[in-house]
Amino acid sequence: MFVLTLLRAQIAAGLAVLAVLLLRGPVRRLAGPSVAYGLWALVPAAAVSSLFPTLAEFLRQDSLFAAMPTRAGGGWLRALSDDGVWRGWAPGLAAAWFAGAVSLALLFGWGEARFRRLARLGLAGPAVIGIAAPRLVTPHDYTERFTETERGFIRRHERTHMLRQDHLANLMIAVVQVVGWFNPLIHLAAAIARLDQEAACDAQVLEGRPSDRRPYAEALLKAHMQGTRTGGLACAWAPANRHPLELRLRLLARPEPSLRRYVVGVTTVGALAVLAAAAVWTLAPRQSPRTAGVAAVAVAGVATTSVSA
């Protein structure tokens, strides 16, 4: 059942968001902003894992374990695993989800179209826009507003966004928001993930350039005070309406993590992603045959999208 599958995925994603919010600060201090940004991989890992048949169902497919009981647990877990509970509500809930998802997608599309219109008039940027062919857009007074040194920092920052393919990450964040429009934790995660993305980009731009930290921070402060118009999918230099400047400046003042700490951080994030997926797979309430079929289709779609990207 679609509604039950969606709810399972949103519960798993919400729990992963809470885990990331607890871990991102310590991980950032240990291994730097880039590794902390990578923690957000836990959210899709947990959500996708919830679509697979659970461990109990997997064991029952083997004749050696066919006689094993598959109680999903107590209370709400049993309720979530019972299609009968949802059968009467399913059409209305599915229609409500579809209406909300379409409305949010249209709102994102309207915001992006408005930003592109402002960019054509020279009233937006500096920012990277575009999905298939990302490009840098700048305001009409770009050369008067920023010095040559500051323009060099901006170009490096936005080129780093493109090399990291952050424009595609922003598209995926928007898609996740559309699918989970009713989940407040998803929207909180989207805002904070975009902040972590900017901090990670700052760190990569300044990697091995300690002497650039102060002028880079001054250029960032200058742009932030003047304001930058940007769209929801754009990778902006200093969007005044989204990213708290204090955090980015504070992170710029920190020394780069050592290679050893960076490797430990990357390994830890990878292990956490595997553990999150395994925990959801093991502990999630069992699915009915109909729900398992929907999950298989969803997983196939996710795999196809990943290969295409």
XYZ file of C-alpha atoms in Angstrom:
309
model
C 0.000 0.000 0.000
C 1.422 3.347 -1.101
C 0.397 5.378 1.971
C 1.881 2.862 4.388
C 5.109 2.623 2.391
C 5.413 6.421 2.308
C 4.772 6.691 6.041
C 7.385 4.037 6.831
C 9.951 5.886 4.727
C 9.139 9.226 6.371
C 9.435 7.796 9.880
C 12.809 6.267 9.001
C 13.971 9.515 7.382
C 12.798 11.573 10.363
C 14.721 9.420 12.817
C 17.818 9.720 10.613
C 17.414 13.517 10.540
C 17.396 13.604 14.346
C 20.546 11.470 14.397
C 22.318 13.779 11.934
C 21.343 16.862 13.946
C 22.982 15.294 17.004
C 26.121 14.167 15.150
C 26.917 17.020 12.741
C 28.518 19.276 15.372
C 30.925 16.682 16.822
C 31.754 15.309 13.354
C 32.458 18.821 12.052
C 34.860 19.478 14.933
C 36.577 16.120 14.387
C 36.874 15.931 10.610
C 35.711 19.235 9.114
C 32.628 20.603 7.331
C 32.898 18.330 4.269
C 32.539 15.156 6.322
C 29.744 16.712 8.401
C 27.874 17.484 5.185
C 28.302 13.846 4.160
C 26.300 12.823 7.238
C 23.132 13.764 5.389
C 23.576 10.565 3.367
C 22.112 8.810 6.423
C 18.670 10.211 5.626
C 18.160 8.663 2.156
C 19.941 5.498 3.328
C 17.406 5.035 6.123
C 14.428 5.950 3.925
C 15.383 3.583 1.077
C 16.139 0.759 3.528
C 12.592 1.017 4.869
C 11.311 0.043 1.394
C 12.955 -3.388 1.441
C 11.328 -6.451 3.010
C 12.275 -6.631 6.679
C 14.657 -9.149 8.207
C 11.789 -11.272 9.497
C 10.226 -11.433 6.030
C 13.587 -12.271 4.480
C 14.060 -15.195 6.879
C 10.563 -16.505 6.187
C 11.412 -16.817 2.511
C 13.802 -19.613 3.460
C 12.162 -22.949 4.251
C 14.479 -23.390 7.247
C 12.913 -20.325 8.849
C 9.371 -20.639 7.480
C 7.961 -21.601 10.856
C 9.438 -18.619 12.680
C 6.943 -16.125 14.141
C 7.053 -12.673 12.570
C 5.512 -10.489 15.208
C 6.430 -6.930 14.338
C 6.368 -5.711 17.912
C 3.697 -4.004 19.930
C 1.379 -1.055 19.697
C 1.829 1.305 16.789
C 4.293 -1.011 15.023
C 1.598 -3.673 14.659
C -0.877 -1.023 13.553
C 1.488 0.223 10.866
C 1.954 -3.300 9.553
C -1.780 -3.973 9.138
C -3.203 -2.997 5.750
C -6.718 -3.311 7.132
C -6.200 -0.300 9.355
C -5.456 1.849 6.316
C -7.780 0.425 3.679
C -10.639 2.846 4.268
C -8.421 5.892 4.607
C -5.987 5.099 1.800
C -7.687 6.884 -1.157
C -8.206 10.117 0.758
C -4.703 10.115 2.241
C -3.140 9.383 -1.152
C -5.127 12.219 -2.741
C -4.078 14.629 0.031
C -0.431 13.646 -0.361
C -0.600 14.094 -4.143
C -2.226 17.532 -3.836
C 0.392 18.694 -1.340
C 3.277 17.334 -3.399
C 2.050 18.978 -6.606
C 1.471 22.280 -4.800
C 4.983 22.342 -3.335
C 6.529 21.329 -6.671
C 4.679 24.198 -8.383
C 5.841 26.595 -5.667
C 9.458 25.516 -6.172
C 9.041 25.846 -9.931
C 7.562 29.333 -9.599
C 10.420 30.439 -7.329
C 13.033 29.089 -9.720
C 11.374 30.753 -12.730
C 11.239 34.062 -10.847
C 14.917 33.811 -9.957
C 15.899 33.064 -13.554
C 13.897 36.069 -14.706
C 15.735 38.275 -12.191
C 19.049 36.766 -13.326
C 18.323 37.709 -16.952
C 17.733 41.286 -15.766
C 21.016 41.337 -13.820
C 19.220 41.550 -10.465
C 20.354 38.236 -8.959
C 23.526 36.414 -8.051
C 26.350 35.665 -7.793
C 25.063 32.101 -7.960
C 25.222 28.910 -9.986
C 21.977 27.988 -11.730
C 21.004 25.161 -14.050
C 20.897 21.380 -13.748
C 22.123 19.895 -17.025
C 24.396 22.859 -17.849
C 25.150 24.841 -14.681
C 26.483 28.357 -15.137
C 27.454 31.356 -13.046
C 25.113 34.354 -13.057
C 26.134 37.727 -11.620
C 24.356 41.026 -10.919
C 24.689 43.928 -13.335
C 26.972 45.823 -10.923
C 29.200 42.800 -10.282
C 32.467 44.461 -11.314
C 31.681 47.655 -9.384
C 30.496 45.884 -6.249
C 33.384 43.423 -5.920
C 37.117 43.872 -6.322
C 39.183 41.606 -8.566
C 40.317 39.585 -5.514
C 36.730 39.192 -4.332
C 35.585 38.160 -7.795
C 38.338 35.530 -7.778
C 36.984 34.110 -4.508
C 33.450 34.071 -5.913
C 34.533 32.279 -9.096
C 36.460 29.659 -7.097
C 33.518 29.153 -4.741
C 30.956 28.696 -7.499
C 33.292 26.554 -9.625
C 33.757 24.309 -6.578
C 29.978 23.988 -6.294
C 29.867 22.825 -9.903
C 32.732 20.350 -9.471
C 31.011 18.916 -6.387
C 27.733 18.772 -8.357
C 25.942 20.600 -5.563
C 23.333 21.815 -8.067
C 22.227 18.185 -8.461
C 22.242 17.736 -4.690
C 19.953 20.761 -4.373
C 17.580 19.223 -6.890
C 17.492 15.987 -4.900
C 16.881 17.946 -1.675
C 13.918 19.648 -3.356
C 12.550 16.292 -4.548
C 12.809 14.894 -1.013
C 10.937 17.938 0.292
C 8.182 17.431 -2.275
C 7.793 13.740 -1.416
C 7.837 14.426 2.335
C 6.029 17.778 2.266
C 4.000 16.841 5.374
C 7.101 15.968 7.436
C 8.484 19.056 9.242
C 11.770 17.286 9.953
C 12.412 16.990 6.208
C 12.107 20.751 5.707
C 14.332 21.421 8.728
C 16.878 18.973 7.320
C 16.761 20.652 3.892
C 17.576 24.074 5.355
C 20.430 22.801 7.522
C 21.827 20.558 4.768
C 22.063 23.600 2.479
C 23.975 25.433 5.222
C 26.333 22.471 5.631
C 26.764 22.391 1.862
C 27.970 25.996 1.820
C 30.322 25.381 4.737
C 31.754 22.321 2.971
C 32.252 24.351 -0.204
C 34.016 27.122 1.757
C 36.349 24.554 3.314
C 37.213 23.019 -0.047
C 37.889 26.419 -1.643
C 40.301 27.345 1.157
C 41.969 23.934 1.458
C 45.722 24.515 1.596
C 45.254 28.317 1.433
C 45.372 29.541 5.048
C 46.421 33.048 4.004
C 43.163 33.464 2.058
C 40.918 32.877 5.058
C 40.705 36.489 6.237
C 40.119 38.176 2.839
C 37.670 35.384 1.912
C 35.701 36.011 5.122
C 35.721 39.772 4.469
C 34.388 39.233 0.933
C 31.702 36.917 2.283
C 30.694 39.470 4.919
C 30.547 42.251 2.335
C 28.320 40.244 -0.019
C 26.074 39.115 2.814
C 25.503 42.681 4.044
C 24.562 43.829 0.535
C 22.190 40.876 0.081
C 21.982 38.277 -2.684
C 18.828 37.227 -4.466
C 18.767 33.543 -5.222
C 16.477 30.683 -6.158
C 15.692 27.532 -4.238
C 17.923 25.324 -6.411
C 20.798 27.775 -6.893
C 24.213 27.537 -5.235
C 24.679 31.125 -4.077
C 27.782 32.919 -2.844
C 26.098 34.588 0.156
C 22.288 34.313 0.220
C 21.183 36.669 2.988
C 17.847 34.926 3.461
C 19.128 31.389 3.999
C 22.535 30.840 5.547
C 23.500 32.207 8.975
C 26.710 34.097 8.303
C 28.046 33.648 11.840
C 28.465 29.892 11.412
C 30.304 30.172 8.103
C 32.673 32.807 9.480
C 33.298 30.785 12.635
C 34.136 27.711 10.578
C 36.525 29.736 8.413
C 38.516 30.553 11.534
C 39.092 26.896 12.386
C 42.233 25.105 11.185
C 41.915 22.316 8.632
C 41.559 18.820 10.100
C 44.519 16.497 9.783
C 44.467 13.720 7.193
C 44.097 11.143 9.948
C 41.047 12.879 11.430
C 39.550 13.293 7.978
C 39.944 9.576 7.191
C 38.476 8.645 10.572
C 35.538 10.951 9.905
C 34.846 9.568 6.428
C 35.055 5.996 7.724
C 32.714 6.837 10.585
C 30.125 8.399 8.295
C 30.237 5.373 5.972
C 29.819 3.003 8.915
C 26.917 5.049 10.272
C 25.164 4.926 6.897
C 25.458 1.125 6.830
C 24.283 0.855 10.449
C 21.307 3.140 9.798
C 20.233 1.067 6.810
C 20.689 -2.177 8.751
C 18.758 -0.863 11.748
C 15.792 0.181 9.641
C 15.837 -3.129 7.763
C 15.936 -5.117 11.016
C 13.531 -3.119 13.188
C 10.900 -1.835 10.757
C 7.393 -3.342 11.042
C 6.738 -6.157 8.620
C 5.071 -5.410 5.294
C 2.073 -7.061 3.739
C 2.574 -8.636 0.292
C 0.900 -5.624 -1.334
C 3.202 -3.161 0.487
C 6.254 -5.235 -0.367
C 5.313 -5.076 -4.041
C 5.037 -1.288 -3.939
C 8.375 -1.137 -2.119
C 10.058 -3.205 -4.807
C 8.826 -0.810 -7.502
C 10.023 2.177 -5.471
C 13.455 0.672 -4.924
C 13.766 -0.066 -8.631
C 12.927 3.574 -9.358
C 15.514 4.837 -6.894
C 18.163 2.537 -8.366
C 17.355 3.681 -11.911
C 17.583 7.338 -10.873
C 20.933 6.759 -9.146
C 22.405 5.065 -12.193
C 21.149 7.860 -14.471
C 22.673 10.537 -12.209
